Amino acid sequence: MGSLSEFFQHFVNGLTLGGVYALIALGYTMVYGILKFINFAHGDVLMVGAYIGLFVFDALRGSAPLGAWTFIAFFLAMLISMVLTAALGVVIERVAYKPLRKASRLAPLLSAIGVSFILSNSAAWAWGTQSRKLNYPFDNTPFEIGGVVITPHQVLVLVVSILMMVALKVFVDRSRMGKAMRATSLDQDTARLMGINVNVVISLTFAIGSALAAAGGMLIALDFKAYPTMGMMLGLKAFVAAVVGGIGNIGGAMLGGITLGLLETFGVAVFGIPQAMKDTISFAVLIIVLLVRPQGLLGKVVREKV
Amino acid sequence: MKKSLLTVLAIVMIAPAFVFAQGDKEEAYNVGFIGPMTGDYANYGILCNNSAVLAVEKFNEAGGINGTPVTLITEDSEGTIEKASSSIEKLSSTDNILALVGPIFTGSTFSVADRCQNEGIPLITPSATHADITKTGDMIFRTVVSDGLQGEVAGHYFYEVLGHRKLAVLYAKNDYSQGLYESMSATFESLGGEIVAAETCLVGDKDFKTQLTKIKAAQPDAIYIPNYTVEMAQILEQAAQLSVGAPFVSCDGFSNPEIYNLAGAYTDGVVYVGPAKVEASDAFNEFAEEYKSVYGIEPDSFAINAYDGANIILNAIKTAAADGKATRQEVRDAIAATKDYEGVGGIINFAENGDLVAYQGVYKVNGTTPEYLGAFQVVNGKLVKVD
């Protein structure tokens, strides 16, 4: 690798990629924290969120030129998409997972894979398989700081992901509902005895996770476009990020996402791993973490009670 | 016992005499055809075989070779290399063919071409496009455009006309993309240009920022992206986001109009090499009509190539047989000497290596509209504009 500015350019690229991974990883980690179950349909929920955002934004914007209104319209679209996608997440949980809550742990996992296929195939049927462009709500002309080129989009990704992660952290740590979530994740039965409505908490978890996925989906669709299978690889990567950071741990999901984004970028740029092997990096990291530190970077070792 | 031994001896001694006698009496002009005539790929073989049959029939009607008709012997390869190999054994030894039309597929053509080269049988394939087919030797020709040609024209154009000296390439790991990268860069480097960065991706990738950042650091004069539309659109957009600055040059994949929906204004200024604009000639219309009336089906582009290939072979045999006897080497030389043959698919010339000399169109995108800059070909290592 050449100059220092090239290094920082890779750093910025990796950081934005990681920010998006982190945002999606939060959904996995919250659901796992509460239900001890991997919601494999999460990536496809993200895809639906991206499409909703795209359609709402196009409708709100009409033919307006880039300006303050398009910027506002984008965030309105994001808000609407988050609300609708949150509702979708809650419905999926009610229909596909809740009836299986008492079943073996494999059952909801298989159900999730089924939901994943239903969502991506329905999207392909309804909206076609071609990539759709979510137009930038602002002039995405890059600017330069000390030889490093940064686009307004990258700034947006970082700002939105950080804001949402901080908001979530504050919500879970400070609010009453957050306390209820933490209690439910520690011990569902005891939480219920303490008067916590566990069903509401679980619904809320799915709602928040899906809303974050919708925001992440829109941020991604700006750059990578929206298509029915966009959630597959992203979902897997975010899942790896959640496990690497320590599944069930919100801070860990953020750390895991950023780590993964940087590793993928630098693995190719610095360590000369062929680009074709890029996706392998994430999964190699997953295996190493599972072997060396199964609880993840920030995870706590939970001893099984006898 | 004694009697039977004597009979065998007698036959062994007399048989060659018969063969010789036959050879002396009348020269047999046999042309072979190998292609899949049955099985899953029969559609390709049958269409081409129809052309060869039609060409031979018309040739014989017109008098053949000084009154002697040419015989076409068709062997079925079923689309497999094994069957194609045994077919060429039979055609070469039993039928003693002077030249071969086919085989149809690249895989079969590689193995048959080897055998033809060793036996000294000239071969014209109407459909095997792999760049390395004609490297087998001087007996091998084709009437189909080599995959290598596009890259060659591209390499010349980028170096000579656009004046680029340092190119970066971002190609996908598949036969198409990698093949174009290899042939373009081989030409570009042989002219004195330098490939300063060769980055790869996979078909379906969305994030090209890492590769583009590396490419930007290499400071190329231009970036060659031999890919499919979706990837190219993504590359163009992300390059703008990274302020890469260098202009883009591309391949025939860029001729799909979908690129303008996906990449919009980012396509402005892209120069790409693609198919040349061809106008249908009278000869073509006549052939297509006759083909359809005889076989009840339209000829595909390979069938057109097969018709031209068969006719070039027939004309070559005629030239070679001017002294009353044609050898394979004479036929080969006559094929190589083909000049400006007016085929139904256009004017045909062979390059020194046996490849079809063909044209490639060059286009430049202005806004979101491609402008045709003309047709180009490479003659004796020089880029020539075709009018």
XYZ file of C-alpha atoms in Angstrom, chain B residues 41-232:
192
model
C -26.791 -29.536 -28.487
C -28.017 -30.824 -31.841
C -29.610 -27.460 -32.638
C -26.175 -25.843 -33.038
C -24.731 -28.646 -35.150
C -27.718 -29.133 -37.430
C -27.984 -25.440 -38.329
C -24.311 -25.336 -39.302
C -24.447 -28.659 -41.104
C -27.395 -27.389 -43.174
C -25.194 -24.523 -44.326
C -22.330 -26.794 -45.289
C -24.681 -29.135 -47.186
C -26.261 -26.184 -48.976
C -22.871 -24.733 -49.908
C -21.628 -28.070 -51.310
C -24.832 -28.684 -53.262
C -24.704 -25.260 -54.885
C -21.014 -25.706 -55.618
C -21.614 -29.051 -57.322
C -24.562 -27.674 -59.280
C -22.281 -24.986 -60.585
C -19.978 -27.653 -61.961
C -17.965 -28.761 -58.944
C -14.245 -29.109 -59.596
C -13.867 -29.498 -63.324
C -17.016 -31.580 -63.376
C -16.154 -33.701 -60.333
C -18.520 -33.169 -57.419
C -17.263 -32.566 -53.894
C -18.572 -34.931 -51.219
C -19.443 -33.691 -47.761
C -19.082 -36.308 -45.017
C -20.844 -35.423 -41.776
C -19.808 -36.968 -38.468
C -21.865 -36.578 -35.293
C -19.908 -35.427 -32.239
C -22.959 -35.367 -29.937
C -21.251 -32.311 -28.504
C -18.632 -34.413 -26.712
C -14.873 -34.266 -27.048
C -14.580 -38.094 -27.146
C -16.941 -38.471 -30.090
C -15.375 -35.555 -31.915
C -11.942 -37.157 -31.538
C -13.043 -40.494 -32.992
C -14.849 -38.603 -35.767
C -11.683 -36.886 -36.913
C -9.812 -40.230 -36.878
C -12.360 -41.683 -39.275
C -12.519 -38.600 -41.494
C -8.767 -38.340 -41.645
C -7.871 -41.948 -42.437
C -10.901 -43.634 -43.988
C -12.417 -40.690 -45.815
C -9.139 -38.953 -46.512
C -10.754 -35.504 -46.306
C -9.028 -32.452 -47.727
C -10.471 -30.024 -45.181
C -12.859 -29.877 -42.256
C -15.771 -27.610 -41.320
C -16.322 -27.582 -37.554
C -16.323 -28.655 -34.807
C -18.891 -26.422 -33.195
C -17.826 -26.218 -29.548
C -14.630 -24.818 -28.135
C -13.775 -27.968 -26.165
C -14.145 -30.332 -29.135
C -12.398 -27.854 -31.393
C -9.310 -27.838 -29.186
C -8.888 -31.613 -29.429
C -9.837 -31.918 -33.109
C -7.615 -28.968 -34.016
C -4.629 -30.750 -32.482
C -5.291 -33.824 -34.604
C -5.861 -31.743 -37.753
C -2.641 -29.856 -37.200
C -0.696 -33.157 -36.902
C -2.363 -34.683 -39.943
C -2.064 -31.480 -41.944
C -5.806 -31.079 -42.470
C -7.012 -27.470 -42.783
C -9.911 -26.704 -40.426
C -12.400 -23.850 -40.343
C -14.632 -23.590 -37.296
C -17.757 -21.439 -37.572
C -18.321 -21.030 -33.863
C -15.412 -21.729 -31.486
C -14.564 -18.281 -30.097
C -11.916 -19.015 -27.479
C -8.906 -16.840 -28.175
C -6.435 -19.764 -28.052
C -8.108 -21.982 -30.687
C -6.050 -20.632 -33.573
C -2.836 -20.912 -31.568
C -2.926 -24.658 -32.282
C -1.159 -24.048 -35.585
C -1.259 -22.837 -39.181
C -3.929 -25.347 -40.253
C -6.578 -23.770 -38.047
C -8.921 -21.005 -39.216
C -12.243 -19.598 -38.119
C -15.060 -17.540 -39.574
C -16.242 -16.399 -36.166
C -14.855 -13.441 -34.237
C -12.259 -14.447 -31.649
C -12.777 -13.356 -28.067
C -9.260 -12.033 -28.286
C -10.077 -9.570 -31.071
C -12.144 -7.204 -28.975
C -9.365 -6.956 -26.439
C -6.847 -6.424 -29.235
C -8.799 -3.578 -30.830
C -9.371 -2.143 -27.369
C -5.662 -2.284 -26.517
C -4.719 -0.551 -29.763
C -7.445 2.051 -29.495
C -6.642 2.968 -25.909
C -2.946 3.268 -26.696
C -2.920 4.763 -30.179
C -6.061 6.873 -30.384
C -6.780 7.819 -26.793
C -3.083 8.098 -26.033
C -3.211 6.238 -22.716
C 0.063 4.870 -21.446
C -0.881 3.667 -17.963
C -4.080 1.661 -17.582
C -5.745 0.220 -14.532
C -8.130 -2.708 -14.907
C -10.970 -3.803 -12.664
C -12.294 -7.117 -13.988
C -14.536 -9.890 -12.712
C -13.339 -13.418 -12.118
C -15.127 -15.152 -14.986
C -14.116 -16.321 -18.483
C -15.629 -13.340 -20.255
C -14.250 -10.564 -18.126
C -10.878 -12.150 -17.494
C -10.495 -13.076 -21.182
C -11.041 -9.480 -22.233
C -8.650 -8.236 -19.577
C -5.956 -10.679 -20.715
C -6.222 -9.964 -24.434
C -6.518 -6.200 -23.975
C -3.564 -5.979 -21.600
C -1.386 -8.273 -23.737
C -1.912 -5.934 -26.699
C -1.599 -2.785 -24.639
C 1.663 -3.939 -23.076
C 3.106 -5.125 -26.385
C 2.615 -1.595 -27.692
C 4.580 -0.210 -24.767
C 1.756 0.590 -22.382
C 1.761 -0.344 -18.736
C -0.949 -1.961 -16.604
C -0.433 -0.142 -13.327
C -3.169 -1.917 -11.405
C -5.160 -5.077 -12.108
C -7.897 -5.458 -9.533
C -10.520 -8.196 -9.447
C -14.090 -8.551 -8.261
C -16.813 -11.143 -8.355
C -19.979 -10.957 -10.422
C -22.606 -9.686 -7.980
C -20.245 -7.530 -5.913
C -21.595 -4.150 -4.841
C -18.699 -2.553 -3.038
C -15.714 -1.649 -5.201
C -14.285 1.077 -2.992
C -11.249 -0.909 -1.886
C -10.218 -1.710 -5.456
C -10.953 1.829 -6.645
C -8.935 3.329 -3.814
C -5.982 1.167 -4.817
C -6.495 2.066 -8.462
C -6.649 5.755 -7.640
C -3.349 5.490 -5.800
C -1.788 3.902 -8.898
C -2.682 7.068 -10.887
C -3.685 5.476 -14.199
C -4.505 7.442 -17.365
C -7.739 5.462 -17.645
C -9.532 2.514 -16.078
C -10.672 -0.466 -18.147
C -13.801 -2.194 -16.794
C -14.698 -5.283 -18.844
C -17.780 -6.271 -16.821
C -21.541 -6.568 -16.888
C -23.898 -3.582 -16.576
C -24.789 -3.791 -12.879
C -21.173 -3.975 -11.767
C -20.077 -1.266 -14.193
